[in-house]
PDB file of C-alpha atoms and ligand atoms in Angstrom:
ATOM      1  CA  UNK A   1       0.000   0.000   0.000  1.00  0.00           C
ATOM      2  CA  UNK A   2       1.295   3.455  -0.809  1.00  0.00           C
ATOM      3  CA  UNK A   3       0.056   6.564   0.925  1.00  0.00           C
ATOM      4  CA  UNK A   4      -1.805   7.345  -2.304  1.00  0.00           C
ATOM      5  CA  UNK A   5      -3.835   4.092  -2.175  1.00  0.00           C
ATOM      6  CA  UNK A   6      -7.442   4.925  -3.026  1.00  0.00           C
ATOM      7  CA  UNK A   7     -10.077   4.507  -0.358  1.00  0.00           C
ATOM      8  CA  UNK A   8     -13.533   3.201  -1.218  1.00  0.00           C
ATOM      9  CA  UNK A   9     -16.144   4.531   1.183  1.00  0.00           C
ATOM     10  CA  UNK A  10     -19.773   3.477   1.604  1.00  0.00           C
ATOM     11  CA  UNK A  11     -21.708   6.116   3.536  1.00  0.00           C
ATOM     12  CA  UNK A  12     -24.720   5.043   5.608  1.00  0.00           C
ATOM     13  CA  UNK A  13     -26.946   7.704   7.185  1.00  0.00           C
ATOM     14  CA  UNK A  14     -29.362   7.047  10.075  1.00  0.00           C
ATOM     15  CA  UNK A  15     -32.199   9.174  11.390  1.00  0.00           C
ATOM     16  CA  UNK A  16     -31.150   8.606  15.002  1.00  0.00           C
ATOM     17  CA  UNK A  17     -28.238   7.370  17.092  1.00  0.00           C
ATOM     18  CA  UNK A  18     -30.133   4.300  18.406  1.00  0.00           C
ATOM     19  CA  UNK A  19     -30.786   3.239  14.796  1.00  0.00           C
ATOM     20  CA  UNK A  20     -27.102   3.702  13.978  1.00  0.00           C
ATOM     21  CA  UNK A  21     -26.125   1.651  17.033  1.00  0.00           C
ATOM     22  CA  UNK A  22     -28.585  -1.118  16.169  1.00  0.00           C
ATOM     23  CA  UNK A  23     -27.229  -1.324  12.621  1.00  0.00           C
ATOM     24  CA  UNK A  24     -23.652  -1.409  13.910  1.00  0.00           C
ATOM     25  CA  UNK A  25     -24.568  -4.317  16.220  1.00  0.00           C
ATOM     26  CA  UNK A  26     -26.204  -6.208  13.379  1.00  0.00           C
ATOM     27  CA  UNK A  27     -23.103  -5.773  11.222  1.00  0.00           C
ATOM     28  CA  UNK A  28     -20.696  -6.749  13.986  1.00  0.00           C
ATOM     29  CA  UNK A  29     -22.715  -9.857  14.871  1.00  0.00           C
ATOM     30  CA  UNK A  30     -22.978 -10.905  11.214  1.00  0.00           C
ATOM     31  CA  UNK A  31     -19.268 -10.389  10.723  1.00  0.00           C
ATOM     32  CA  UNK A  32     -18.469 -12.388  13.882  1.00  0.00           C
ATOM     33  CA  UNK A  33     -20.732 -15.277  13.048  1.00  0.00           C
ATOM     34  CA  UNK A  34     -19.512 -15.376   9.438  1.00  0.00           C
ATOM     35  CA  UNK A  35     -15.859 -15.402  10.498  1.00  0.00           C
ATOM     36  CA  UNK A  36     -16.457 -18.085  13.144  1.00  0.00           C
ATOM     37  CA  UNK A  37     -18.341 -20.279  10.653  1.00  0.00           C
ATOM     38  CA  UNK A  38     -15.634 -19.860   8.008  1.00  0.00           C
ATOM     39  CA  UNK A  39     -12.437 -19.851  10.042  1.00  0.00           C
ATOM     40  CA  UNK A  40     -13.311 -20.694  13.660  1.00  0.00           C
ATOM     41  CA  UNK A  41     -12.149 -17.354  15.024  1.00  0.00           C
ATOM     42  CA  UNK A  42     -13.269 -13.714  14.985  1.00  0.00           C
ATOM     43  CA  UNK A  43     -10.533 -11.103  15.246  1.00  0.00           C
ATOM     44  CA  UNK A  44     -11.999  -7.718  16.076  1.00  0.00           C
ATOM     45  CA  UNK A  45     -10.276  -4.398  16.761  1.00  0.00           C
ATOM     46  CA  UNK A  46     -12.202  -2.138  19.131  1.00  0.00           C
ATOM     47  CA  UNK A  47     -12.357   1.647  18.866  1.00  0.00           C
ATOM     48  CA  UNK A  48     -11.995   4.115  21.727  1.00  0.00           C
ATOM     49  CA  UNK A  49     -13.758   7.410  22.393  1.00  0.00           C
ATOM     50  CA  UNK A  50     -17.366   7.881  23.461  1.00  0.00           C
ATOM     51  CA  UNK A  51     -19.244   6.920  20.300  1.00  0.00           C
ATOM     52  CA  UNK A  52     -18.745   3.136  20.469  1.00  0.00           C
ATOM     53  CA  UNK A  53     -19.848   2.845  24.110  1.00  0.00           C
ATOM     54  CA  UNK A  54     -23.571   2.570  23.269  1.00  0.00           C
ATOM     55  CA  UNK A  55     -22.797   0.028  20.567  1.00  0.00           C
ATOM     56  CA  UNK A  56     -20.769  -2.089  22.978  1.00  0.00           C
ATOM     57  CA  UNK A  57     -23.555  -1.955  25.560  1.00  0.00           C
ATOM     58  CA  UNK A  58     -26.078  -3.126  22.974  1.00  0.00           C
ATOM     59  CA  UNK A  59     -23.702  -5.791  21.673  1.00  0.00           C
ATOM     60  CA  UNK A  60     -23.685  -7.566  25.066  1.00  0.00           C
ATOM     61  CA  UNK A  61     -27.022  -9.102  24.092  1.00  0.00           C
ATOM     62  CA  UNK A  62     -25.756 -10.517  20.776  1.00  0.00           C
ATOM     63  CA  UNK A  63     -26.012 -14.218  20.083  1.00  0.00           C
ATOM     64  CA  UNK A  64     -22.545 -15.334  19.116  1.00  0.00           C
ATOM     65  CA  UNK A  65     -19.897 -17.796  20.266  1.00  0.00           C
ATOM     66  CA  UNK A  66     -17.962 -15.381  22.461  1.00  0.00           C
ATOM     67  CA  UNK A  67     -15.281 -17.995  23.141  1.00  0.00           C
ATOM     68  CA  UNK A  68     -14.134 -17.594  19.516  1.00  0.00           C
ATOM     69  CA  UNK A  69     -13.613 -13.823  19.757  1.00  0.00           C
ATOM     70  CA  UNK A  70     -10.070 -12.447  19.812  1.00  0.00           C
ATOM     71  CA  UNK A  71     -10.169  -8.806  20.830  1.00  0.00           C
ATOM     72  CA  UNK A  72      -7.568  -6.170  19.939  1.00  0.00           C
ATOM     73  CA  UNK A  73      -7.544  -2.378  20.242  1.00  0.00           C
ATOM     74  CA  UNK A  74      -6.949   0.275  17.592  1.00  0.00           C
ATOM     75  CA  UNK A  75      -5.337   2.697  19.997  1.00  0.00           C
ATOM     76  CA  UNK A  76      -4.743   3.373  23.654  1.00  0.00           C
ATOM     77  CA  UNK A  77      -4.035   6.315  25.881  1.00  0.00           C
ATOM     78  CA  UNK A  78      -0.826   6.086  27.941  1.00  0.00           C
ATOM     79  CA  UNK A  79      -2.101   5.773  31.490  1.00  0.00           C
ATOM     80  CA  UNK A  80      -2.282   3.052  34.147  1.00  0.00           C
ATOM     81  CA  UNK A  81      -3.993  -0.165  33.092  1.00  0.00           C
ATOM     82  CA  UNK A  82      -7.129   0.690  35.067  1.00  0.00           C
ATOM     83  CA  UNK A  83      -7.148   4.457  34.465  1.00  0.00           C
ATOM     84  CA  UNK A  84     -10.633   5.756  33.533  1.00  0.00           C
ATOM     85  CA  UNK A  85      -9.154   7.414  30.413  1.00  0.00           C
ATOM     86  CA  UNK A  86      -8.144   4.050  28.988  1.00  0.00           C
ATOM     87  CA  UNK A  87     -10.031   2.728  25.980  1.00  0.00           C
ATOM     88  CA  UNK A  88      -9.569  -0.804  27.344  1.00  0.00           C
ATOM     89  CA  UNK A  89     -11.379   0.184  30.545  1.00  0.00           C
ATOM     90  CA  UNK A  90     -14.311   1.675  28.623  1.00  0.00           C
ATOM     91  CA  UNK A  91     -14.525  -1.514  26.536  1.00  0.00           C
ATOM     92  CA  UNK A  92     -14.396  -3.664  29.673  1.00  0.00           C
ATOM     93  CA  UNK A  93     -17.130  -1.699  31.398  1.00  0.00           C
ATOM     94  CA  UNK A  94     -19.418  -1.512  28.373  1.00  0.00           C
ATOM     95  CA  UNK A  95     -18.839  -4.986  26.887  1.00  0.00           C
ATOM     96  CA  UNK A  96     -16.024  -7.260  27.909  1.00  0.00           C
ATOM     97  CA  UNK A  97     -17.014  -7.651  31.583  1.00  0.00           C
ATOM     98  CA  UNK A  98     -20.498  -8.743  30.537  1.00  0.00           C
ATOM     99  CA  UNK A  99     -19.824 -11.456  27.970  1.00  0.00           C
ATOM    100  CA  UNK A 100     -17.979 -14.803  28.252  1.00  0.00           C
ATOM    101  CA  UNK A 101     -14.902 -13.904  26.190  1.00  0.00           C
ATOM    102  CA  UNK A 102     -11.984 -15.754  27.825  1.00  0.00           C
ATOM    103  CA  UNK A 103      -9.720 -13.120  29.434  1.00  0.00           C
ATOM    104  CA  UNK A 104      -6.746 -14.560  27.517  1.00  0.00           C
ATOM    105  CA  UNK A 105      -8.516 -13.564  24.269  1.00  0.00           C
ATOM    106  CA  UNK A 106      -8.542  -9.866  25.172  1.00  0.00           C
ATOM    107  CA  UNK A 107      -5.331  -8.194  24.049  1.00  0.00           C
ATOM    108  CA  UNK A 108      -5.074  -4.739  25.598  1.00  0.00           C
ATOM    109  CA  UNK A 109      -2.317  -2.425  24.384  1.00  0.00           C
ATOM    110  CA  UNK A 110       0.272  -2.199  27.192  1.00  0.00           C
ATOM    111  CA  UNK A 111       0.236   1.604  26.987  1.00  0.00           C
ATOM    112  CA  UNK A 112       1.049   1.838  30.702  1.00  0.00           C
ATOM    113  CA  UNK A 113       4.626   1.082  29.555  1.00  0.00           C
ATOM    114  CA  UNK A 114       4.712   4.386  27.644  1.00  0.00           C
ATOM    115  CA  UNK A 115       4.404   5.097  23.911  1.00  0.00           C
ATOM    116  CA  UNK A 116       7.667   3.539  22.753  1.00  0.00           C
ATOM    117  CA  UNK A 117       7.674   0.334  24.805  1.00  0.00           C
ATOM    118  CA  UNK A 118       3.908  -0.034  24.531  1.00  0.00           C
ATOM    119  CA  UNK A 119       4.020   0.213  20.729  1.00  0.00           C
ATOM    120  CA  UNK A 120       7.000  -2.167  20.484  1.00  0.00           C
ATOM    121  CA  UNK A 121       5.310  -4.788  22.682  1.00  0.00           C
ATOM    122  CA  UNK A 122       2.025  -4.586  20.800  1.00  0.00           C
ATOM    123  CA  UNK A 123       3.776  -4.751  17.422  1.00  0.00           C
ATOM    124  CA  UNK A 124       5.463  -7.970  18.587  1.00  0.00           C
ATOM    125  CA  UNK A 125       2.113  -9.408  19.627  1.00  0.00           C
ATOM    126  CA  UNK A 126       0.472  -8.460  16.328  1.00  0.00           C
ATOM    127  CA  UNK A 127       3.313  -9.933  14.312  1.00  0.00           C
ATOM    128  CA  UNK A 128       1.819 -13.419  14.599  1.00  0.00           C
ATOM    129  CA  UNK A 129      -1.770 -12.240  14.117  1.00  0.00           C
ATOM    130  CA  UNK A 130      -3.162 -12.500  10.606  1.00  0.00           C
ATOM    131  CA  UNK A 131      -5.617 -10.237   8.900  1.00  0.00           C
ATOM    132  CA  UNK A 132      -8.295  -8.785  11.185  1.00  0.00           C
ATOM    133  CA  UNK A 133     -11.923  -9.677  10.457  1.00  0.00           C
ATOM    134  CA  UNK A 134     -13.322  -6.339  11.580  1.00  0.00           C
ATOM    135  CA  UNK A 135     -11.792  -3.021  12.612  1.00  0.00           C
ATOM    136  CA  UNK A 136     -14.029  -0.513  14.401  1.00  0.00           C
ATOM    137  CA  UNK A 137     -12.953   3.123  14.244  1.00  0.00           C
ATOM    138  CA  UNK A 138     -14.186   6.554  15.315  1.00  0.00           C
ATOM    139  CA  UNK A 139     -13.651   9.956  13.731  1.00  0.00           C
ATOM    140  CA  UNK A 140     -12.335  13.043  15.500  1.00  0.00           C
ATOM    141  CA  UNK A 141     -13.367  16.603  14.718  1.00  0.00           C
ATOM    142  CA  UNK A 142      -9.997  17.144  13.021  1.00  0.00           C
ATOM    143  CA  UNK A 143     -10.332  13.997  10.907  1.00  0.00           C
ATOM    144  CA  UNK A 144      -8.213  11.785  13.160  1.00  0.00           C
ATOM    145  CA  UNK A 145      -8.977   8.152  13.628  1.00  0.00           C
ATOM    146  CA  UNK A 146      -7.575   5.739  16.230  1.00  0.00           C
ATOM    147  CA  UNK A 147      -4.664   7.894  17.473  1.00  0.00           C
ATOM    148  CA  UNK A 148      -3.518   8.901  13.976  1.00  0.00           C
ATOM    149  CA  UNK A 149      -3.635  12.695  14.040  1.00  0.00           C
ATOM    150  CA  UNK A 150      -3.147  15.313  11.293  1.00  0.00           C
ATOM    151  CA  UNK A 151       0.513  16.328  10.918  1.00  0.00           C
ATOM    152  CA  UNK A 152       1.736  13.118  12.576  1.00  0.00           C
ATOM    153  CA  UNK A 153       3.115   9.932  11.034  1.00  0.00           C
ATOM    154  CA  UNK A 154       0.182   7.632  10.239  1.00  0.00           C
ATOM    155  CA  UNK A 155       2.251   4.638   9.177  1.00  0.00           C
ATOM    156  CA  UNK A 156       0.742   4.349   5.710  1.00  0.00           C
ATOM    157  CA  UNK A 157       3.748   2.701   4.027  1.00  0.00           C
ATOM    158  CA  UNK A 158       3.469  -1.033   3.391  1.00  0.00           C
ATOM    159  CA  UNK A 159       6.407  -1.708   5.701  1.00  0.00           C
ATOM    160  CA  UNK A 160       5.222   0.633   8.484  1.00  0.00           C
ATOM    161  CA  UNK A 161       5.285  -0.921  11.956  1.00  0.00           C
ATOM    162  CA  UNK A 162       2.006  -2.433  13.134  1.00  0.00           C
ATOM    163  CA  UNK A 163       1.914  -0.112  16.155  1.00  0.00           C
ATOM    164  CA  UNK A 164       3.215   3.443  16.485  1.00  0.00           C
ATOM    165  CA  UNK A 165       4.199   5.538  19.491  1.00  0.00           C
ATOM    166  CA  UNK A 166       2.266   8.812  19.562  1.00  0.00           C
ATOM    167  CA  UNK A 167       3.462  12.001  21.249  1.00  0.00           C
ATOM    168  CA  UNK A 168       1.838  15.440  21.339  1.00  0.00           C
ATOM    169  CA  UNK A 169      -1.648  14.215  20.460  1.00  0.00           C
ATOM    170  CA  UNK A 170      -3.971  17.240  20.237  1.00  0.00           C
ATOM    171  CA  UNK A 171      -6.667  15.256  22.066  1.00  0.00           C
ATOM    172  CA  UNK A 172      -5.649  14.452  25.653  1.00  0.00           C
ATOM    173  CA  UNK A 173      -3.788  12.573  26.881  1.00  0.00           C
ATOM    174  CA  UNK A 174      -0.870  13.563  24.617  1.00  0.00           C
ATOM    175  CA  UNK A 175       0.926  10.212  24.807  1.00  0.00           C
ATOM    176  CA  UNK A 176      -0.705   7.255  23.129  1.00  0.00           C
ATOM    177  CA  UNK A 177      -0.107   4.077  21.139  1.00  0.00           C
ATOM    178  CA  UNK A 178      -1.896   3.576  17.838  1.00  0.00           C
ATOM    179  CA  UNK A 179      -2.080   0.855  15.247  1.00  0.00           C
ATOM    180  CA  UNK A 180      -0.675   2.190  11.992  1.00  0.00           C
ATOM    181  CA  UNK A 181      -2.883   2.976   9.005  1.00  0.00           C
ATOM    182  CA  UNK A 182      -1.222   0.056   7.186  1.00  0.00           C
ATOM    183  CA  UNK A 183      -2.141  -2.421   9.957  1.00  0.00           C
ATOM    184  CA  UNK A 184      -5.673  -1.064  10.383  1.00  0.00           C
ATOM    185  CA  UNK A 185      -6.108  -1.525   6.635  1.00  0.00           C
ATOM    186  CA  UNK A 186      -5.245  -5.240   6.855  1.00  0.00           C
ATOM    187  CA  UNK A 187      -8.792  -6.201   7.700  1.00  0.00           C
ATOM    188  CA  UNK A 188     -11.623  -7.929   5.890  1.00  0.00           C
ATOM    189  CA  UNK A 189     -13.969  -5.149   7.006  1.00  0.00           C
ATOM    190  CA  UNK A 190     -13.633  -1.675   8.527  1.00  0.00           C
ATOM    191  CA  UNK A 191     -16.547   0.113  10.173  1.00  0.00           C
ATOM    192  CA  UNK A 192     -16.444   3.771  11.228  1.00  0.00           C
ATOM    193  CA  UNK A 193     -18.950   4.864  13.888  1.00  0.00           C
ATOM    194  CA  UNK A 194     -19.508   8.634  13.738  1.00  0.00           C
ATOM    195  CA  UNK A 195     -22.052  10.618  15.715  1.00  0.00           C
ATOM    196  CA  UNK A 196     -22.445  14.213  16.865  1.00  0.00           C
ATOM    197  CA  UNK A 197     -22.792  17.545  15.097  1.00  0.00           C
ATOM    198  CA  UNK A 198     -19.176  18.408  15.882  1.00  0.00           C
ATOM    199  CA  UNK A 199     -18.153  15.820  13.256  1.00  0.00           C
ATOM    200  CA  UNK A 200     -20.009  17.492  10.396  1.00  0.00           C
ATOM    201  CA  UNK A 201     -17.031  19.454   9.103  1.00  0.00           C
ATOM    202  CA  UNK A 202     -14.671  16.480   9.332  1.00  0.00           C
ATOM    203  CA  UNK A 203     -17.116  14.404   7.293  1.00  0.00           C
ATOM    204  CA  UNK A 204     -17.424  17.169   4.681  1.00  0.00           C
ATOM    205  CA  UNK A 205     -13.638  17.405   4.398  1.00  0.00           C
ATOM    206  CA  UNK A 206     -13.322  13.618   4.156  1.00  0.00           C
ATOM    207  CA  UNK A 207     -16.026  13.464   1.448  1.00  0.00           C
ATOM    208  CA  UNK A 208     -14.358  16.246  -0.516  1.00  0.00           C
ATOM    209  CA  UNK A 209     -11.231  14.102  -0.828  1.00  0.00           C
ATOM    210  CA  UNK A 210      -8.989  15.828   1.708  1.00  0.00           C
ATOM    211  CA  UNK A 211      -6.069  13.777   2.909  1.00  0.00           C
ATOM    212  CA  UNK A 212      -7.174  13.146   6.494  1.00  0.00           C
ATOM    213  CA  UNK A 213      -6.056  10.277   8.730  1.00  0.00           C
ATOM    214  CA  UNK A 214      -9.479   8.620   8.339  1.00  0.00           C
ATOM    215  CA  UNK A 215      -8.944   8.619   4.560  1.00  0.00           C
ATOM    216  CA  UNK A 216      -5.676   6.702   4.969  1.00  0.00           C
ATOM    217  CA  UNK A 217      -7.448   3.498   6.038  1.00  0.00           C
ATOM    218  CA  UNK A 218      -7.638   1.595   2.772  1.00  0.00           C
ATOM    219  CA  UNK A 219      -8.663  -2.053   3.131  1.00  0.00           C
ATOM    220  CA  UNK A 220      -9.215  -3.915  -0.145  1.00  0.00           C
ATOM    221  CA  UNK A 221     -12.954  -4.238   0.568  1.00  0.00           C
ATOM    222  CA  UNK A 222     -13.402  -0.524   1.286  1.00  0.00           C
ATOM    223  CA  UNK A 223     -14.770   1.016   4.472  1.00  0.00           C
ATOM    224  CA  UNK A 224     -18.319   1.524   5.758  1.00  0.00           C
ATOM    225  CA  UNK A 225     -19.160   4.719   7.634  1.00  0.00           C
ATOM    226  CA  UNK A 226     -22.250   4.699   9.843  1.00  0.00           C
ATOM    227  CA  UNK A 227     -23.350   8.183  10.769  1.00  0.00           C
ATOM    228  CA  UNK A 228     -26.360  10.403  11.287  1.00  0.00           C
ATOM    229  CA  UNK A 229     -28.108  11.430   8.071  1.00  0.00           C
ATOM    230  CA  UNK A 230     -27.942  15.084   9.063  1.00  0.00           C
ATOM    231  CA  UNK A 231     -24.138  14.947   8.977  1.00  0.00           C
ATOM    232  CA  UNK A 232     -24.037  13.834   5.356  1.00  0.00           C
TER     233      UNK A 232
HETATM  234  C1  6PG B 301      -9.524   7.840  21.202  1.00  0.00           C
HETATM  235  C2  6PG B 301     -10.005   7.346  19.887  1.00  0.00           C
HETATM  236  C3  6PG B 301     -10.342   8.368  18.854  1.00  0.00           C
HETATM  237  C4  6PG B 301     -11.838   8.475  18.841  1.00  0.00           C
HETATM  238  C5  6PG B 301     -12.301   9.732  18.149  1.00  0.00           C
HETATM  239  C6  6PG B 301     -13.789   9.917  18.289  1.00  0.00           C
HETATM  240  O1  6PG B 301      -8.951   7.050  21.911  1.00  0.00           O
HETATM  241  O2  6PG B 301      -9.743   8.988  21.532  1.00  0.00           O
HETATM  242  O3  6PG B 301      -9.705   6.141  19.474  1.00  0.00           O
HETATM  243  O4  6PG B 301      -9.877   8.117  17.574  1.00  0.00           O
HETATM  244  O5  6PG B 301     -12.420   7.357  18.231  1.00  0.00           O
HETATM  245  O6  6PG B 301     -11.656  10.814  18.739  1.00  0.00           O
HETATM  246  O7  6PG B 301     -14.069  10.016  19.670  1.00  0.00           O
HETATM  247  P1  6PG B 301     -15.545  10.256  20.188  1.00  0.00           P
HETATM  248  O8  6PG B 301     -16.334   9.073  19.816  1.00  0.00           O
HETATM  249  O9  6PG B 301     -15.373  10.383  21.680  1.00  0.00           O
HETATM  250  O10 6PG B 301     -16.010  11.504  19.541  1.00  0.00           O
END
């Protein structure tokens, strides 16, 4: 993949956030059950931020073989393992603590070790992990996704490391670990969950072809963006 790889985007607008969340759950469940039937495992990458929380809470009720889920994270904030700012904590509280996924199948980013060590450790772990089945992502007001921010290195080159240390993030906390755009693109499916009026401008810039971090996620199958109709 070069940093000029084209991105195919399918936009899906919903009249309300609950409808968006319900559709996201349906897609995630279908993807999980399809992957488990075909390959016996479902490798999902969870997103951070506030938007996915409602989806995770709804997903707890899904009928799926949770023992076949392998859970990874797209990014993490550098803070103690149980810090309330951590994406892994949000995912635990909203989803992982409520479903029978074996704890050994949940692969948190060791961001408590700091950006450099945390990224190096997670890159080693991901080295033996094949293509993801589903990557969930959010969108920031500045067009960032995961912890890939404008004017930072997004790791778009084919040989970019799987995980990147992030310093000076404009969204707190400043130190983070993020999967690279190249690694996030190695997925059978990628689903963006975008809600809130504050995202309207970022969506308009993305749709107009601006080179934003979100536009650098280029899986072969394209990406699906679930958002509110009024933002499109
Ligand atoms: C993070 C995220 C980030 C997030 C967007 C949207 O850890 O902050 O992974 O990329 O998804 O900033 O966040 P909201 O859903 O809170 O708007």
